[in-house]
Coordinates of C-alpha atoms in Angstrom, one line a residue:
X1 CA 0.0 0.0 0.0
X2 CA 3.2 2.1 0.5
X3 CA 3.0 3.0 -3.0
X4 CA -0.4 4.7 -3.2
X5 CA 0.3 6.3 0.1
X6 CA 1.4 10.1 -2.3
X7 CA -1.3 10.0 -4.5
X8 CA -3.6 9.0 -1.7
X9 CA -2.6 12.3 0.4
X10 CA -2.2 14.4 -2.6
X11 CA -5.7 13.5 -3.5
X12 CA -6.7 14.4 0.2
X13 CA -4.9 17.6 0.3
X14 CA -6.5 18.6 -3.0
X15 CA -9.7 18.2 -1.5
X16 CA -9.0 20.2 1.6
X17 CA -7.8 23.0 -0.8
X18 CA -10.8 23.1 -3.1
X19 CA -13.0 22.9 -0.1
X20 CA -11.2 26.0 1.8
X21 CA -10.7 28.8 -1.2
X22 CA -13.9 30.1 -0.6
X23 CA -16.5 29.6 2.2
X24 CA -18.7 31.7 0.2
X25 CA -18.6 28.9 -2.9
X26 CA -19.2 25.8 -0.4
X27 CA -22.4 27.3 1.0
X28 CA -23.6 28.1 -2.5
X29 CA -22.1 24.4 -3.3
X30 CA -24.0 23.0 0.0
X31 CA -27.2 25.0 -1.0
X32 CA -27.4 23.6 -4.6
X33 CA -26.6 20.0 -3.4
X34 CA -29.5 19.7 -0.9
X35 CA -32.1 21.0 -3.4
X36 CA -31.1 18.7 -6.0
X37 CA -30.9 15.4 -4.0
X38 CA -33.7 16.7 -1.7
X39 CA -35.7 17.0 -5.1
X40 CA -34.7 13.5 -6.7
X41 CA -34.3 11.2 -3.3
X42 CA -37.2 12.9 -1.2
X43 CA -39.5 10.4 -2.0
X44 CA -37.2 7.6 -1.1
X45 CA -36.8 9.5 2.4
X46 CA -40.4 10.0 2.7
X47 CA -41.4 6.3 2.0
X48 CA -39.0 4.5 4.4
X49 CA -39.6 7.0 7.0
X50 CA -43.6 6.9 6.3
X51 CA -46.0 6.8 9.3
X52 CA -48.3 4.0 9.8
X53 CA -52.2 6.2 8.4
X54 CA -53.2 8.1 11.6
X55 CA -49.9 8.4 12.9
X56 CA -46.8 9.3 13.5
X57 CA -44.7 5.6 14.2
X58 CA -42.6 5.0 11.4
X59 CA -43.8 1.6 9.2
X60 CA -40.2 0.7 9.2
X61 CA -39.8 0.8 13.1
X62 CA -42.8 -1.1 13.2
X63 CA -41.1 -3.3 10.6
X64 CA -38.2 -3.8 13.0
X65 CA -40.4 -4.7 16.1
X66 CA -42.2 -7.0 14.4
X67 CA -38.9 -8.8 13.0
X68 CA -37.7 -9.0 16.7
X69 CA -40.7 -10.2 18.3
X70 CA -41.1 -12.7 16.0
X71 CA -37.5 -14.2 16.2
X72 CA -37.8 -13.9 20.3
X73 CA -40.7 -16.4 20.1
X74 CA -40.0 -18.4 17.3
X75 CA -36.2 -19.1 19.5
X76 CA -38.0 -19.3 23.2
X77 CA -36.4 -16.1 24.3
X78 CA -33.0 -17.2 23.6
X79 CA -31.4 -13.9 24.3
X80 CA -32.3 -14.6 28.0
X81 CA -31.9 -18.4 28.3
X82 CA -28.4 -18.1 27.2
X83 CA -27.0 -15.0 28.3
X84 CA -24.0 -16.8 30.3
X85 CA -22.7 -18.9 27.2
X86 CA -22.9 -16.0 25.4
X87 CA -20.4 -14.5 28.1
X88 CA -18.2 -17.3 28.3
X89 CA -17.8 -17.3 24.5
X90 CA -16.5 -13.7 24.3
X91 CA -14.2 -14.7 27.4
X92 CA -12.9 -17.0 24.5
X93 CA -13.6 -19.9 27.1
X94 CA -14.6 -22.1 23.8
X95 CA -12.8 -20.5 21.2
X96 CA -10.3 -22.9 19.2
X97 CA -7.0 -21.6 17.9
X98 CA -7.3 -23.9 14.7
X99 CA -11.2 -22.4 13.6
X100 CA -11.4 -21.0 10.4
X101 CA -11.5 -16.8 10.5
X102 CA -9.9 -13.6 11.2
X103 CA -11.0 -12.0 14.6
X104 CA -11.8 -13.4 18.1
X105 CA -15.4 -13.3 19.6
X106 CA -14.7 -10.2 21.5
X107 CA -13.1 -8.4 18.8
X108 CA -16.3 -9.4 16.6
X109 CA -18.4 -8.1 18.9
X110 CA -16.0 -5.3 19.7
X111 CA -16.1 -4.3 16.0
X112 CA -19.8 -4.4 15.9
X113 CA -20.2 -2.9 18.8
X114 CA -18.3 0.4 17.5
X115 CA -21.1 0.5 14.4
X116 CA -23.6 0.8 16.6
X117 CA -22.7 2.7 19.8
X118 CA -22.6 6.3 18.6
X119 CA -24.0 9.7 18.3
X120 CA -27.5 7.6 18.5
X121 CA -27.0 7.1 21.6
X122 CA -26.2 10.7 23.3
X123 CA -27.7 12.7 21.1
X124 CA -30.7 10.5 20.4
X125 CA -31.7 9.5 23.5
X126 CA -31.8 13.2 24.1
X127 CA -34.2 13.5 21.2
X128 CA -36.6 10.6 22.4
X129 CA -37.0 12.0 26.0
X130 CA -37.8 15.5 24.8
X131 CA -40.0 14.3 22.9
X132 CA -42.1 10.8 24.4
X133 CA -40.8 11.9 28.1
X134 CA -39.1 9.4 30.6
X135 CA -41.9 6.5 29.8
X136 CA -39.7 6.7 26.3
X137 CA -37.0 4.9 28.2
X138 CA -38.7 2.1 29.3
X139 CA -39.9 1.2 25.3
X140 CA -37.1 1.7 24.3
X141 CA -35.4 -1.1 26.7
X142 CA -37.7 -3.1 25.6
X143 CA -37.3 -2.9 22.2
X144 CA -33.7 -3.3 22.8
X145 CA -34.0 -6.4 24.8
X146 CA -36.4 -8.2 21.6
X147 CA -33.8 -6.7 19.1
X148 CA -31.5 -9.2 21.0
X149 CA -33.0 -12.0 18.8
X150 CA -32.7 -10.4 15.4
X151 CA -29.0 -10.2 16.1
X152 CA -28.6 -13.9 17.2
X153 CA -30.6 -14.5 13.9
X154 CA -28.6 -12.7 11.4
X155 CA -25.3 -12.9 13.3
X156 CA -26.0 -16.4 13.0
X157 CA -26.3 -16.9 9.0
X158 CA -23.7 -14.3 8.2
X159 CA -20.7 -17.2 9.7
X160 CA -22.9 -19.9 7.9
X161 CA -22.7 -18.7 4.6
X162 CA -20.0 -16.9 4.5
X163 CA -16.9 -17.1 2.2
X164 CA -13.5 -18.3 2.9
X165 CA -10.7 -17.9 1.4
X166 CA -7.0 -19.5 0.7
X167 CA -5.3 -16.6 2.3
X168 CA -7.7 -16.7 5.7
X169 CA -9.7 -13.8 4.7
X170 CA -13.4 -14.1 4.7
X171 CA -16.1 -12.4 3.8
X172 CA -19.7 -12.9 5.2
X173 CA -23.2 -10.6 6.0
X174 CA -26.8 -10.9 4.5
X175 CA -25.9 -10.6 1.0
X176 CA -23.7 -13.7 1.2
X177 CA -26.4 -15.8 3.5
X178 CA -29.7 -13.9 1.5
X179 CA -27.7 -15.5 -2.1
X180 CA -26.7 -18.6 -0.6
X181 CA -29.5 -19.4 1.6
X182 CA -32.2 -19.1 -0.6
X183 CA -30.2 -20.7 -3.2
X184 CA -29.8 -23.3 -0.9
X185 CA -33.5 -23.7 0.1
X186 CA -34.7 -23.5 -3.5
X187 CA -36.1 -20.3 -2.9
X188 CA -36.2 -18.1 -6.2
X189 CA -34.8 -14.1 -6.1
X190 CA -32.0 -14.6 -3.7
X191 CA -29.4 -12.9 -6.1
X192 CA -31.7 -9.7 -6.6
X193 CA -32.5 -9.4 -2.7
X194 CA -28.9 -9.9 -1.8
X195 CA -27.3 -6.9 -4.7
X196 CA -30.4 -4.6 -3.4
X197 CA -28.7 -5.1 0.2
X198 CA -25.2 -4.7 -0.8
X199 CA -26.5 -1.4 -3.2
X200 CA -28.4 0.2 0.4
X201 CA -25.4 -0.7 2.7
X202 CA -22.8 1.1 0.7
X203 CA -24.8 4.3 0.5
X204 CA -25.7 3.9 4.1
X205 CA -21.9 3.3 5.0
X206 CA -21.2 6.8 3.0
X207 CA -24.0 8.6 4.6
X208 CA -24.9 8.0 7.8
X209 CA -21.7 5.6 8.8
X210 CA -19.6 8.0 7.3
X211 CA -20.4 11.7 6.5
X212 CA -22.7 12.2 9.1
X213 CA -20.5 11.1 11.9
X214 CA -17.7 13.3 10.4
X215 CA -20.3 16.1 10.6
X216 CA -21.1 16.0 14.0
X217 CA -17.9 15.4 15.7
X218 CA -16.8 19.0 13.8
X219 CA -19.9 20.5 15.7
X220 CA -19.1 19.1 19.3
X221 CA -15.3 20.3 19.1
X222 CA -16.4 23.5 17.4
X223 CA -18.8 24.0 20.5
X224 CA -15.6 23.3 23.0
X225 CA -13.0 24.9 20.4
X226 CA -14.5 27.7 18.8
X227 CA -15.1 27.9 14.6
X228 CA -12.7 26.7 12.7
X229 CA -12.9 25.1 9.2
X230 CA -14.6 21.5 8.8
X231 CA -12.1 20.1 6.3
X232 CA -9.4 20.2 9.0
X233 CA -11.2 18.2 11.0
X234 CA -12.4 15.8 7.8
X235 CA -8.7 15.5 6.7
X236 CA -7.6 14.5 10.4
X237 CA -10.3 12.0 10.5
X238 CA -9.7 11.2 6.9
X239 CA -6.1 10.6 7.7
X240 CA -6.2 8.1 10.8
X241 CA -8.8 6.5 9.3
X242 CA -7.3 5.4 6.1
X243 CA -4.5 4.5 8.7
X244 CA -6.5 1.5 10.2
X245 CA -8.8 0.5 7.5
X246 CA -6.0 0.6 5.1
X247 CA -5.1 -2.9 6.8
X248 CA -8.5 -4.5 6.5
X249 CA -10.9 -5.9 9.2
X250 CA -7.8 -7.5 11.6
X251 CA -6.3 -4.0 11.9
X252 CA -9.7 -2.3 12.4
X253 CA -10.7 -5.3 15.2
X254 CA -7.3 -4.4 17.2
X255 CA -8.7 -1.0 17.2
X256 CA -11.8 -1.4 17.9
X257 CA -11.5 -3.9 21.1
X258 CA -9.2 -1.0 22.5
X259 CA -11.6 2.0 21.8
X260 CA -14.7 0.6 22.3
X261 CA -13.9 -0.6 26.0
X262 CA -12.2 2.6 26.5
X263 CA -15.1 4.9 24.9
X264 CA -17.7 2.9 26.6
X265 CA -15.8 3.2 30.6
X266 CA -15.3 6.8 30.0
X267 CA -19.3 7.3 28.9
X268 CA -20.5 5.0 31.6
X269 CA -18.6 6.1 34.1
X270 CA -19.5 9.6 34.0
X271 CA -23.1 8.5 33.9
X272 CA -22.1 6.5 37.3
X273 CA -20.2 9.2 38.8
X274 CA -23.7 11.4 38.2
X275 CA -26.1 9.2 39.2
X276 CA -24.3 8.1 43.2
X277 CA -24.3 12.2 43.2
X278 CA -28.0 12.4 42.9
X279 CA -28.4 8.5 44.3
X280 CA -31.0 10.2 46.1
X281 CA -33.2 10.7 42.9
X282 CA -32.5 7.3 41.5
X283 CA -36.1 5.5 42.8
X284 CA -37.9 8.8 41.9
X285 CA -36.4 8.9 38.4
X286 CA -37.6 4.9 37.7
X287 CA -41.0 5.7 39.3
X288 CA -40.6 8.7 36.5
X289 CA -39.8 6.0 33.6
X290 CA -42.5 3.3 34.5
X291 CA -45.4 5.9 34.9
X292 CA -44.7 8.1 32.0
X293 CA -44.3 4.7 30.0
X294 CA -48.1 4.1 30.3
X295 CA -49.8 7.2 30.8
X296 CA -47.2 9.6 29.0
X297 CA -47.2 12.5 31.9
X298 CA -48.7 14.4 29.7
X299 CA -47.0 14.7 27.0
X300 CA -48.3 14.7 23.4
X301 CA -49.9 11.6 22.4
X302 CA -49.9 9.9 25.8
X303 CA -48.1 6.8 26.5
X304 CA -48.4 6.1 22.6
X305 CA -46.0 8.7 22.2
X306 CA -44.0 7.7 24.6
X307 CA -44.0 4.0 23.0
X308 CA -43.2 5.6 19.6
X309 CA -40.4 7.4 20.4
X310 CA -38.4 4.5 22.8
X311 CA -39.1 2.7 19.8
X312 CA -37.8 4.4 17.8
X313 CA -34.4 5.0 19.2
X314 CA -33.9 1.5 20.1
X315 CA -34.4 0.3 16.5
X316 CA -32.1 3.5 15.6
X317 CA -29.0 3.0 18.0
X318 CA -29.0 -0.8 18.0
X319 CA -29.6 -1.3 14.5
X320 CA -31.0 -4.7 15.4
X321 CA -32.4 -6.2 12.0
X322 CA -31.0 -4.0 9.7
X323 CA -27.8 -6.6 9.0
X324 CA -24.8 -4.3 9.5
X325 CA -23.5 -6.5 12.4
X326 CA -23.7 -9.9 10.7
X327 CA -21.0 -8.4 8.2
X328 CA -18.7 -8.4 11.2
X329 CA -19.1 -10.9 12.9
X330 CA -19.1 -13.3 9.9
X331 CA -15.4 -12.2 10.1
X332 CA -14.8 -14.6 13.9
X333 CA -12.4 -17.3 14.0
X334 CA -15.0 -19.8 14.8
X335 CA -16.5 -23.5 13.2
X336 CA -19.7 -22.9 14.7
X337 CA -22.0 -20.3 13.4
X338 CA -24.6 -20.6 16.4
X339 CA -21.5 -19.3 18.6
X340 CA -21.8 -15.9 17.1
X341 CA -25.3 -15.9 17.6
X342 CA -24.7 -16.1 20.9
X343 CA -22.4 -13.7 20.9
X344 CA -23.7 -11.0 18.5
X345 CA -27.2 -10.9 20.9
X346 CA -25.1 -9.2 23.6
X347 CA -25.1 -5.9 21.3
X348 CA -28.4 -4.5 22.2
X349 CA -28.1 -5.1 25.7
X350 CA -24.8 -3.3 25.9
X351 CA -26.3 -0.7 23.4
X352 CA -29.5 0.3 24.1
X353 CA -30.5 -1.5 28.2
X354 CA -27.0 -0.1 29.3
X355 CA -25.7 2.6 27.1
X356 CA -28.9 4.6 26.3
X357 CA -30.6 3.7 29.6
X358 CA -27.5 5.4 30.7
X359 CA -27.8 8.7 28.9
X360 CA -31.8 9.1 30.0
X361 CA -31.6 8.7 33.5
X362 CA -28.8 11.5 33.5
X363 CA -31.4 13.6 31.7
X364 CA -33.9 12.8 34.0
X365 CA -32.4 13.4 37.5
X366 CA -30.7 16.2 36.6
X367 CA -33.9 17.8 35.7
X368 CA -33.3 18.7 32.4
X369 CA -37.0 18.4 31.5
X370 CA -39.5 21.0 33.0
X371 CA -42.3 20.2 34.8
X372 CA -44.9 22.2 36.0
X373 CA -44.8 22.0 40.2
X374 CA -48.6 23.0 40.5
X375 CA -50.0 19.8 38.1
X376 CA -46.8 17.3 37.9
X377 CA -47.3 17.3 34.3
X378 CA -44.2 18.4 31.6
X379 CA -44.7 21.9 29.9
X380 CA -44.6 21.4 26.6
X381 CA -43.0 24.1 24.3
X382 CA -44.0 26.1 21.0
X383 CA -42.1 23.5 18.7
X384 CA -44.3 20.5 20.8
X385 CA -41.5 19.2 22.2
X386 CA -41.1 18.8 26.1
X387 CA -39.1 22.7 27.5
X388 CA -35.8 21.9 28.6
X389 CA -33.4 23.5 30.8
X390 CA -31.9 26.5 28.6
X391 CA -34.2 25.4 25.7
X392 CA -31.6 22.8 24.3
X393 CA -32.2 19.6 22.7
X394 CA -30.0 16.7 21.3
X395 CA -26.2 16.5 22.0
X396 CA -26.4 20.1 24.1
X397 CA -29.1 18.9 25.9
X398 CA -27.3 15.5 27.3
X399 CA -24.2 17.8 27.5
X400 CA -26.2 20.3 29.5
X401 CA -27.1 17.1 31.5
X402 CA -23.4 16.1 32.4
X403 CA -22.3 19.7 32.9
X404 CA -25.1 20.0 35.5
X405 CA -23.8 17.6 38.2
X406 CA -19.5 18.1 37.5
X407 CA -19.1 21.4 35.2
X408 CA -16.4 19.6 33.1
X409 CA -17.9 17.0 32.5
X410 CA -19.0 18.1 28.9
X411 CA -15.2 18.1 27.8
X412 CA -15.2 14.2 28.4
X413 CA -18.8 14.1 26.8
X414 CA -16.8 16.1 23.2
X415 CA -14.1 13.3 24.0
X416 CA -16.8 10.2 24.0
X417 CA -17.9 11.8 20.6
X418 CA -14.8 11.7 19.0
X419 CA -14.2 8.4 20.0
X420 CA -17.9 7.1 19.0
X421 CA -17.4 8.9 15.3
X422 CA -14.0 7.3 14.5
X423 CA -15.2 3.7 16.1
X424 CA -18.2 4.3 13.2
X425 CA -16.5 5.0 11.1
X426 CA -14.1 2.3 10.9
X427 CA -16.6 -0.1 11.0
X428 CA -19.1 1.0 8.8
X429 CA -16.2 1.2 6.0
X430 CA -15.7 -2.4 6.4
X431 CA -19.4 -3.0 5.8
X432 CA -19.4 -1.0 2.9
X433 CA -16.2 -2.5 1.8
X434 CA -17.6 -5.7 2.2
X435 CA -20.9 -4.3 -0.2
X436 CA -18.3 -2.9 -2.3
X437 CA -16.7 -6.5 -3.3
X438 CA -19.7 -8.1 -3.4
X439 CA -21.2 -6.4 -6.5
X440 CA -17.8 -5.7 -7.9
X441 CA -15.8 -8.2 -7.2
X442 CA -13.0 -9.6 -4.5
X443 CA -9.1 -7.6 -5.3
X444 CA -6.8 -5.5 -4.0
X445 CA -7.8 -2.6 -6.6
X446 CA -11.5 -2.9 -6.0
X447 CA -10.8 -2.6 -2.1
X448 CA -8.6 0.3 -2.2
X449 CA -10.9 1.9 -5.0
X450 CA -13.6 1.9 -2.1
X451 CA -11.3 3.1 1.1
X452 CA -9.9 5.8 -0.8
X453 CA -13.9 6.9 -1.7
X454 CA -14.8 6.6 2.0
X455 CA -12.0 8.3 3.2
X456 CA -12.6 11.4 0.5
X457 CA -16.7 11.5 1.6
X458 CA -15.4 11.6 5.4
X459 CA -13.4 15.1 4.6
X460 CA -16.8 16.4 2.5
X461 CA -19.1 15.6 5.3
X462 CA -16.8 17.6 7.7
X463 CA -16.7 20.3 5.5
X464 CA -20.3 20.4 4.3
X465 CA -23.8 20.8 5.4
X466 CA -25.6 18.3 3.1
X467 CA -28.9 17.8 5.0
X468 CA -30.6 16.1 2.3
X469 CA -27.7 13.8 1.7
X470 CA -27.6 12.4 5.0
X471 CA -31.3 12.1 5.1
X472 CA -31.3 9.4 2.3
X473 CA -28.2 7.8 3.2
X474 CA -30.0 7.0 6.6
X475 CA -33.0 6.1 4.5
X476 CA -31.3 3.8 2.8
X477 CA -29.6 2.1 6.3
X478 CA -33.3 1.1 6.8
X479 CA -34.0 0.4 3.4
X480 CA -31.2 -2.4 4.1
X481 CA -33.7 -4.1 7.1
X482 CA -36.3 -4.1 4.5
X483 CA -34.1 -6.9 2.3
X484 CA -32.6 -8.6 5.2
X485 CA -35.8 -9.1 8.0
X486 CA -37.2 -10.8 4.6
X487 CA -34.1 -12.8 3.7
X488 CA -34.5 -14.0 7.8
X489 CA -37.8 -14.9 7.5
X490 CA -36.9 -17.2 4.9
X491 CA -33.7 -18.7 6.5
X492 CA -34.6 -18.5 10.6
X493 CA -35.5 -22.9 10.1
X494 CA -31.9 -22.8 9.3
X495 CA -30.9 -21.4 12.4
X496 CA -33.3 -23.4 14.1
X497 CA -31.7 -26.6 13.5
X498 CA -28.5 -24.6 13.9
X499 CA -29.6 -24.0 17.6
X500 CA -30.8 -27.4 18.7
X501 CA -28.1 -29.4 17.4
X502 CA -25.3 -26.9 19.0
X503 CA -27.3 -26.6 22.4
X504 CA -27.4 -30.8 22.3
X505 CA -23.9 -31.0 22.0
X506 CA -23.3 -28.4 24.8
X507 CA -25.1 -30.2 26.9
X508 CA -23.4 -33.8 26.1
X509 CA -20.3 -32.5 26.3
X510 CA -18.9 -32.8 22.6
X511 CA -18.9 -28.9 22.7
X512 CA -15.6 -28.5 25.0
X513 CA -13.8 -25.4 26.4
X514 CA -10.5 -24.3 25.4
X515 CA -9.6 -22.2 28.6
X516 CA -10.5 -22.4 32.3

């Protein structure tokens, strides 16, 4: 790769250049961007994000719901039968040297962990409680806790069917196991579902796994920093990022089990540091969750509002069913695809029960939403949205939160930002990677081809305001659980056999440990 390594940073630096002659130009540039792709995409925004006729729950969270409740049943509840072989596995307990693969368990679920865990869940969580109240917490655990099986489900099939190689490398995720599976089955269409996938996935990994995180981390550090230029901060993120990607998913896992440990102690503990300050407020803040979950406290659209919006940022943050994850974890040293299952399911929990749960109790204790002392009841501001402290919302208002209890606090909150935009990053360019080769093919050109893409659209995100742009590429995240929730309907017998002969075993004792 030494060789490319001029061009690639003269191409970079050219970038940079073009985007800082004239701030004047990029805004005119920015404006005519977003009304031509908000004029030919905005009905593929509008039909993935539709509401359900009367209102306001997105079909495709709905779509999502369904998908996990359906695979929690049709498995017994498997993401709580199983929960401690799930931990021994990442412990690496069962994990033999010999297996076929490139990452461990935990650096699987490290990797997919660092996809997932992100802006999504600080700013929002923030979103969902302004909006559906503290009863938006409670659905949204829940719907994190049922997302657990869509994970063990396509987690699952993406080590089944993936592809393996001479050299060790593999490649695996729903395109491979939609193709194959069906295929397999003698189920027609599997080639057309399966290129669909891969086409959504690498816009989403552009968009929303790429630009938009790039975009946001420029706004926290200019908040703590002061203005300054976006490319800076796009060619700095464009630069380490090439860095590790440059050296496929291996490099990106040794990455990734460091950060995401890291970013996640640093996030959690501040929530824990906050919450023993105000332990006092703890039993009241719960009593706040479990009422408002049923009768809404008031807020627009009752408890259904409340519902909606937990809802919705569970299916958001943990991207359960959309089929990112399965990409990988198809990459774990492993010769047994139900292992990763078990694995994988551990995502949501960490996600969305720990993570976000996290980020909406600060917000609730420290009273960042205002309620009216004379009837108990939120007071609801001009843009219908629950008033807040200082009349913030998203990212400034869970900053506001933090700052509230320890006043430096929202330094550490910038810090956690950075760390949860790179993490995204990195992964989401081995998903699209993985998309990338699919449609066009397995070599060292077509993969470089695509990093030095990802790493150009990170600097442009940075720079740019491209509302409209983002918009679809999250549309199109969604449009990828569309393709893979049906490809798992199809395929979940498969697991199903998977499950019982593996859990057999287990119990006999042919399934033996490694390490003590």
């Amino acid at each position: 790769m030494k060789k490319y390594a001029h061009m690639i940073t003269a191409f970079i630096a050219f970038i940079a250049m073009s985007l800082s002659t004239s701030s004047y130009a990029a805004e005119s540039l920015d404006a005519k961007v977003n009304a031509i792709f908000a004029s030919a995409t905005g009905w593929f925004v509008n039909l993935i994000f539709a509401p359900l006729p009367g209102t306001s729950f997105p079909w495709i969270v709905l779509w999502l719901v369904v998908g996990a409740s359906v695979f929690t049943l049709y498995f017994g509840f498997v993401q709580f039968r199983n929960i401690g072989h799930s931990i021994a596995l990442v412990k690496g307990d069962y994990s033999n040297p010999n297996d076929a693969g490139e990452v461990s368990h935990f650096q699987a679920l490290a990797t997919a962990l660092s996809g997932t865990v992100g802006l999504g869940n600080i700013a929002g969580v923030a979103v969902a409680v302004s909006i559906g109240g503290a009863g938006a917490t409670f659905w949204m655990i829940l719907a994190g806790l049922l997302g657990m099986a869509s994970k063990f489900t396509e987690c699952t099939l993406g080590v089944k069917y993936r592809n393996e190689y001479k050299d060790g490398s593999v490649s695996g995720g729903p395109m491979y196991y939609i193709s194959k599976g069906f295929k397999e089955r003698g189920i027609p269409g599997g080639g057309i579902l399966a290129a669909v996938f891969a086409v959504f996935c690498i816009l989403g990994a552009l968009g929303g796994g790429n630009m938009f995180q790039a975009n946001q981390a420029h706004q926290q550090l200019t908040q703590v920093m002061g203005n300054y230029p976006g490319w800076i901060t796009g060619c700095i993120f464009a630069a380490v990022v090439f860095a590790v990607i440059v050296g496929g998913i291996k490099s990106i896992a040794r990455v990734t089990d460091k950060i995401v440990p890291l970013m996640g102690v640093l996030y959690v503990g501040a929530a824990l540091v906050i919450l023993l300050v105000n332990a006092d407020k703890i039993g009241w803040a719960f009593g706040q969750i479990f009422e408002g979950a049923f009768t809404g406290l008031g807020i627009a659209g009752g408890f259904v509002g409340a519902l909606i919006q937990g809802f919705k940022r569970a299916a958001f943050s943990n991207e359960a069913g959309v089929g990112s994850a399965a990409i990988a974890h198809s990459a774990v040293q492993t010769s047994e695809p139900i292992t990763e299952g078990f694995v994988s399911l551990l995502e949501p929990f960490i996600d969305t029960v720990v993570i976000c749960t996290m980020t909406a109790l600060v917000i609730i204790i420290t009273q960042q939403l205002m309620v009216d002392p004379a009837t108990g009841m939120y007071i609801i501001a001009e843009n219908g949205r629950i008033a807040t402290e200082g009349g913030v919302s998203g990212v400034a208002l869970t900053s506001a939160a933090f700052g509230a209890s320890i006043s430096w606090f929202p330094y550490l909150l910038a810090l956690a930002v950075i760390l949860f935009a790179f993490s995204t990053m990195i992964s989401w360019s081995y998903y699209g990677l993985k998309a990338w080769t699919y449609l066009f093919g397995e070599s060292k050109k077509a993969e470089l081809t695509f990093k030095i893409m990802f790493c150009v659209f990170i600097i442009i995100g940075a720079a740019a305001s491209l509302g409209p742009v983002i918009d679809f590429s999250d549309a199109a995240i969604f449009a990828m659980a569309v393709a893979n929730i049906i490809g798992l309907y199809f395929l979940m017998p498969i697991v199903k056999v998977e499950l019982t002969s593996y859990l057999a075993r287990l119990k006999s004792g042919e399934i033996k440990k490694y390490k003590d």
